[in-house]
Amino acid sequence: MSGVNERAHKAAHRTPDYTSSGPGDLSVHRMPGHFIRRLQQVAVRLFGDCVGPELTPVQYAALCAIAQTPGAGQAALAALIGYDRATIGGVIDRLEQKGWVARSGSPEDRRLNLLSITPDGQAALARAAPAVLAVQDKLLEPLDQQEREAFERMCLKLLAHHLG
Amino acid sequence: MSGVNERAHKAAHRTPDYTSSGPGDLSVHRMPGHFIRRLQQVAVRLFGDCVGPELTPVQYAALCAIAQTPGAGQAALAALIGYDRATIGGVIDRLEQKGWVARSGSPEDRRLNLLSITPDGQAALARAAPAVLAVQDKLLEPLDQQEREAFERMCLKLLAHHLG
DNA sequence: TACGATCTGTATGCATACTGTCAATATTGC
DNA sequence: GCAATATTGACAGTATGCATACAGATCGTA
């Protein structure tokens, strides 16, 4: 058993709205915003199931970005993956506690916490990578190749519009 | 100015990954799970911008479900919209504080908190409804009609697979 | 009818998220 | 060079979201 999000999962089984949809339904069950919330829920649960509890989706993204952009400050890192400055601090705290990330001050700009990934962090990242890729695959499992590409293209289009 | 999610919004403007995408990128910027997280972020920000701070997306969904399913307990309500039993308590607390929802015990089953919407709650719901519909429209703005239908269909397909 | 299994709401703890605010520090305009 | 401005990281406060645990209530069944 996965154990992740068991109650909301069981709850969803009783929701009749994702298999048959009556017309004239003004509730949240017909709103794209609600779909996205539910998909996010599904994605997080899949991540927990496949990767394990040592690393959350948020922590994986941060670790990944730190590995790819060594020497960035917290604000720059947050900018890369779309986090809030107020949130990233706690995320890095937890990664630092695990010994996967190191903070070091910058001599040039004493406001900055330069971030770098440790060898242990590299190992954790490498360990998690296959499972993370598996999550993406499972997430889009019910879609055929063409649909997957269309879905990703539309997501990017939406993001480019709203963020770009 | 909206003021909602300003820091992450500004941050996103500096992210180069949603307009041009280089090949061989193993980071989170090519992962559907990350897209969904970002879309959720966008949807919540739009909701705040259009509806205002009096009502969160979560609270709207709960209020909506209570209005449509009078006399349900908290667990039943949570099941309807895919919340956790532990989370819904706090959501209802806040709706109750605003005087939009009433809890009342059931004589038949003394475990239950029967939920009902108050006249003030009805008014708040009616007041918010147009803005909530506008959010859905803005969210899918960059997609044409055909794409919107395809996007919603794929979302439902994914949800039916993972939740149904 | 007694008893174990199940369900309900609640509490606690941890992990996001975002707003507002602040102090320290850079940067810029003049 | 110096005052106005912007940036950075931190903190408090609020709101989800989920795991776990618990007490009270109900139900199925022996």
mmCIF file of N, CA and C (backbone and C1' of nucleotides) in Angstrom, chain A residues 3-7 37 41 73-75 85-86 111-113, chain D residues 6-13 16-22:
data_model
loop_
_atom_site.group_PDB
_atom_site.id
_atom_site.type_symbol
_atom_site.label_atom_id
_atom_site.label_comp_id
_atom_site.label_asym_id
_atom_site.label_seq_id
_atom_site.Cartn_x
_atom_site.Cartn_y
_atom_site.Cartn_z
ATOM 1 N N GLY A 3 -0.079 4.334 1.113
ATOM 2 C CA GLY A 3 -0.215 5.071 2.353
ATOM 3 C C GLY A 3 -0.224 6.573 2.159
ATOM 4 N N VAL A 4 0.142 7.015 0.985
ATOM 5 C CA VAL A 4 0.198 8.454 0.743
ATOM 6 C C VAL A 4 -1.176 8.978 0.336
ATOM 7 N N ASN A 5 -1.658 9.942 1.093
ATOM 8 C CA ASN A 5 -2.920 10.600 0.733
ATOM 9 C C ASN A 5 -4.058 9.597 0.649
ATOM 10 N N GLU A 6 -4.060 8.657 1.553
ATOM 11 C CA GLU A 6 -5.024 7.563 1.482
ATOM 12 C C GLU A 6 -6.454 8.061 1.610
ATOM 13 N N ARG A 7 -6.670 9.006 2.514
ATOM 14 C CA ARG A 7 -8.031 9.459 2.756
ATOM 15 C C ARG A 7 -8.596 10.224 1.572
ATOM 16 N N ARG A 37 -5.905 21.485 -9.581
ATOM 17 C CA ARG A 37 -5.661 21.195 -8.167
ATOM 18 C C ARG A 37 -5.612 19.689 -7.915
ATOM 19 N N GLN A 41 -2.507 17.164 -6.820
ATOM 20 C CA GLN A 41 -2.660 16.180 -5.748
ATOM 21 C C GLN A 41 -2.158 14.810 -6.208
ATOM 22 N N GLY A 73 22.385 32.481 -5.317
ATOM 23 C CA GLY A 73 21.795 32.849 -4.033
ATOM 24 C C GLY A 73 20.397 32.284 -3.939
ATOM 25 N N GLN A 74 19.755 32.465 -2.801
ATOM 26 C CA GLN A 74 18.428 31.882 -2.609
ATOM 27 C C GLN A 74 17.389 32.519 -3.526
ATOM 28 N N ALA A 75 17.485 33.823 -3.702
ATOM 29 C CA ALA A 75 16.506 34.509 -4.536
ATOM 30 C C ALA A 75 16.635 34.042 -5.988
ATOM 31 N N ARG A 85 10.470 33.607 -2.174
ATOM 32 C CA ARG A 85 11.665 33.781 -1.346
ATOM 33 C C ARG A 85 11.422 33.310 0.081
ATOM 34 N N ALA A 86 10.196 33.497 0.541
ATOM 35 C CA ALA A 86 9.884 33.142 1.920
ATOM 36 C C ALA A 86 9.811 31.629 2.101
ATOM 37 N N ARG A 111 25.024 39.980 1.305
ATOM 38 C CA ARG A 111 23.629 39.621 1.528
ATOM 39 C C ARG A 111 23.365 38.178 1.126
ATOM 40 N N LEU A 112 24.196 37.665 0.219
ATOM 41 C CA LEU A 112 23.904 36.385 -0.437
ATOM 42 C C LEU A 112 24.299 35.158 0.373
ATOM 43 N N ASN A 113 23.452 34.140 0.282
ATOM 44 C CA ASN A 113 23.809 32.788 0.700
ATOM 45 C C ASN A 113 24.095 31.975 -0.558
ATOM 46 P P DA D 6 12.875 51.626 -6.399
ATOM 47 O "O5'" DA D 6 13.840 50.371 -6.346
ATOM 48 C "C5'" DA D 6 15.046 50.387 -7.107
ATOM 49 C "C4'" DA D 6 15.847 49.136 -6.813
ATOM 50 C "C3'" DA D 6 15.009 47.865 -6.655
ATOM 51 O "O3'" DA D 6 15.648 46.840 -7.400
ATOM 52 C "C1'" DA D 6 16.356 48.196 -4.732
ATOM 53 P P DT D 7 14.966 45.391 -7.504
ATOM 54 O "O5'" DT D 7 15.938 44.546 -6.578
ATOM 55 C "C5'" DT D 7 17.339 44.764 -6.676
ATOM 56 C "C4'" DT D 7 18.060 43.906 -5.659
ATOM 57 C "C3'" DT D 7 17.444 42.516 -5.437
ATOM 58 O "O3'" DT D 7 18.499 41.580 -5.455
ATOM 59 C "C1'" DT D 7 17.713 43.629 -3.372
ATOM 60 P P DT D 8 18.182 39.998 -5.504
ATOM 61 O "O5'" DT D 8 18.485 39.548 -4.020
ATOM 62 C "C5'" DT D 8 19.785 39.774 -3.477
ATOM 63 C "C4'" DT D 8 19.798 39.389 -2.017
ATOM 64 C "C3'" DT D 8 19.072 38.080 -1.709
ATOM 65 O "O3'" DT D 8 20.013 37.135 -1.212
ATOM 66 C "C1'" DT D 8 18.468 39.812 -0.179
ATOM 67 P P DG D 9 19.565 35.559 -1.120
ATOM 68 O "O5'" DG D 9 19.174 35.435 0.412
ATOM 69 C "C5'" DG D 9 20.172 35.696 1.394
ATOM 70 C "C4'" DG D 9 19.520 35.926 2.753
ATOM 71 C "C3'" DG D 9 18.678 34.755 3.284
ATOM 72 O "O3'" DG D 9 19.120 34.430 4.585
ATOM 73 C "C1'" DG D 9 17.475 36.794 3.427
ATOM 74 P P DA D 10 18.491 33.140 5.340
ATOM 75 O "O5'" DA D 10 17.485 33.823 6.377
ATOM 76 C "C5'" DA D 10 18.015 34.712 7.364
ATOM 77 C "C4'" DA D 10 16.883 35.412 8.086
ATOM 78 C "C3'" DA D 10 15.861 34.475 8.715
ATOM 79 O "O3'" DA D 10 15.934 34.590 10.123
ATOM 80 C "C1'" DA D 10 14.835 36.313 7.546
ATOM 81 P P DC D 11 15.146 33.512 11.010
ATOM 82 O "O5'" DC D 11 13.789 34.251 11.371
ATOM 83 C "C5'" DC D 11 13.810 35.601 11.816
ATOM 84 C "C4'" DC D 11 12.398 36.148 11.884
ATOM 85 C "C3'" DC D 11 11.358 35.137 12.383
ATOM 86 O "O3'" DC D 11 10.678 35.680 13.495
ATOM 87 C "C1'" DC D 11 10.632 36.229 10.397
ATOM 88 P P DA D 12 9.695 34.709 14.356
ATOM 89 O "O5'" DA D 12 8.265 35.338 14.051
ATOM 90 C "C5'" DA D 12 8.091 36.749 14.135
ATOM 91 C "C4'" DA D 12 6.714 37.139 13.625
ATOM 92 C "C3'" DA D 12 5.588 36.204 14.057
ATOM 93 O "O3'" DA D 12 4.452 36.987 14.404
ATOM 94 C "C1'" DA D 12 5.640 36.352 11.697
ATOM 95 P P DG D 13 3.145 36.276 15.057
ATOM 96 O "O5'" DG D 13 2.130 36.142 13.829
ATOM 97 C "C5'" DG D 13 1.769 37.319 13.108
ATOM 98 C "C4'" DG D 13 0.885 36.927 11.940
ATOM 99 C "C3'" DG D 13 -0.140 35.830 12.272
ATOM 100 O "O3'" DG D 13 -1.419 36.263 11.824
ATOM 101 C "C1'" DG D 13 1.091 35.263 10.327
ATOM 102 P P DT D 16 -7.800 27.559 3.356
ATOM 103 O "O5'" DT D 16 -6.982 26.238 3.641
ATOM 104 C "C5'" DT D 16 -6.960 25.243 2.717
ATOM 105 C "C4'" DT D 16 -5.643 25.212 1.941
ATOM 106 C "C3'" DT D 16 -5.378 23.787 1.487
ATOM 107 O "O3'" DT D 16 -4.889 23.844 0.167
ATOM 108 C "C1'" DT D 16 -3.557 24.532 2.778
ATOM 109 P P DG D 17 -5.178 22.552 -0.745
ATOM 110 O "O5'" DG D 17 -4.404 21.381 0.028
ATOM 111 C "C5'" DG D 17 -3.198 20.906 -0.481
ATOM 112 C "C4'" DG D 17 -2.627 19.849 0.445
ATOM 113 C "C3'" DG D 17 -3.540 18.667 0.775
ATOM 114 O "O3'" DG D 17 -3.004 17.542 0.092
ATOM 115 C "C1'" DG D 17 -2.234 19.360 2.634
ATOM 116 P P DC D 18 -3.773 16.167 0.122
ATOM 117 O "O5'" DC D 18 -2.954 15.312 1.204
ATOM 118 C "C5'" DC D 18 -1.586 15.065 0.971
ATOM 119 C "C4'" DC D 18 -0.958 14.564 2.254
ATOM 120 C "C3'" DC D 18 -1.669 13.364 2.884
ATOM 121 O "O3'" DC D 18 -0.770 12.284 2.950
ATOM 122 C "C1'" DC D 18 -1.133 15.003 4.501
ATOM 123 P P DA D 19 -1.237 10.848 3.346
ATOM 124 O "O5'" DA D 19 -0.451 10.557 4.701
ATOM 125 C "C5'" DA D 19 0.940 10.856 4.766
ATOM 126 C "C4'" DA D 19 1.454 10.608 6.174
ATOM 127 C "C3'" DA D 19 0.876 9.365 6.843
ATOM 128 O "O3'" DA D 19 1.910 8.684 7.545
ATOM 129 C "C1'" DA D 19 0.350 11.301 8.127
ATOM 130 P P DT D 20 1.641 7.258 8.182
ATOM 131 O "O5'" DT D 20 1.252 7.598 9.695
ATOM 132 C "C5'" DT D 20 2.083 8.481 10.431
ATOM 133 C "C4'" DT D 20 1.415 8.855 11.740
ATOM 134 C "C3'" DT D 20 0.670 7.698 12.419
ATOM 135 O "O3'" DT D 20 1.261 7.476 13.687
ATOM 136 C "C1'" DT D 20 -0.618 9.715 12.440
ATOM 137 P P DA D 21 0.887 6.158 14.562
ATOM 138 O "O5'" DA D 21 -0.016 6.791 15.703
ATOM 139 C "C5'" DA D 21 0.351 8.041 16.265
ATOM 140 C "C4'" DA D 21 -0.813 8.620 17.027
ATOM 141 C "C3'" DA D 21 -1.672 7.574 17.754
ATOM 142 O "O3'" DA D 21 -1.792 7.952 19.109
ATOM 143 C "C1'" DA D 21 -3.024 9.075 16.509
ATOM 144 P P DC D 22 -2.335 6.914 20.198
ATOM 145 O "O5'" DC D 22 -3.711 7.572 20.627
ATOM 146 C "C5'" DC D 22 -3.759 8.985 20.782
ATOM 147 C "C4'" DC D 22 -5.195 9.443 20.851
ATOM 148 C "C3'" DC D 22 -6.146 8.427 21.479
ATOM 149 O "O3'" DC D 22 -6.799 9.009 22.585
ATOM 150 C "C1'" DC D 22 -7.031 9.307 19.461
#
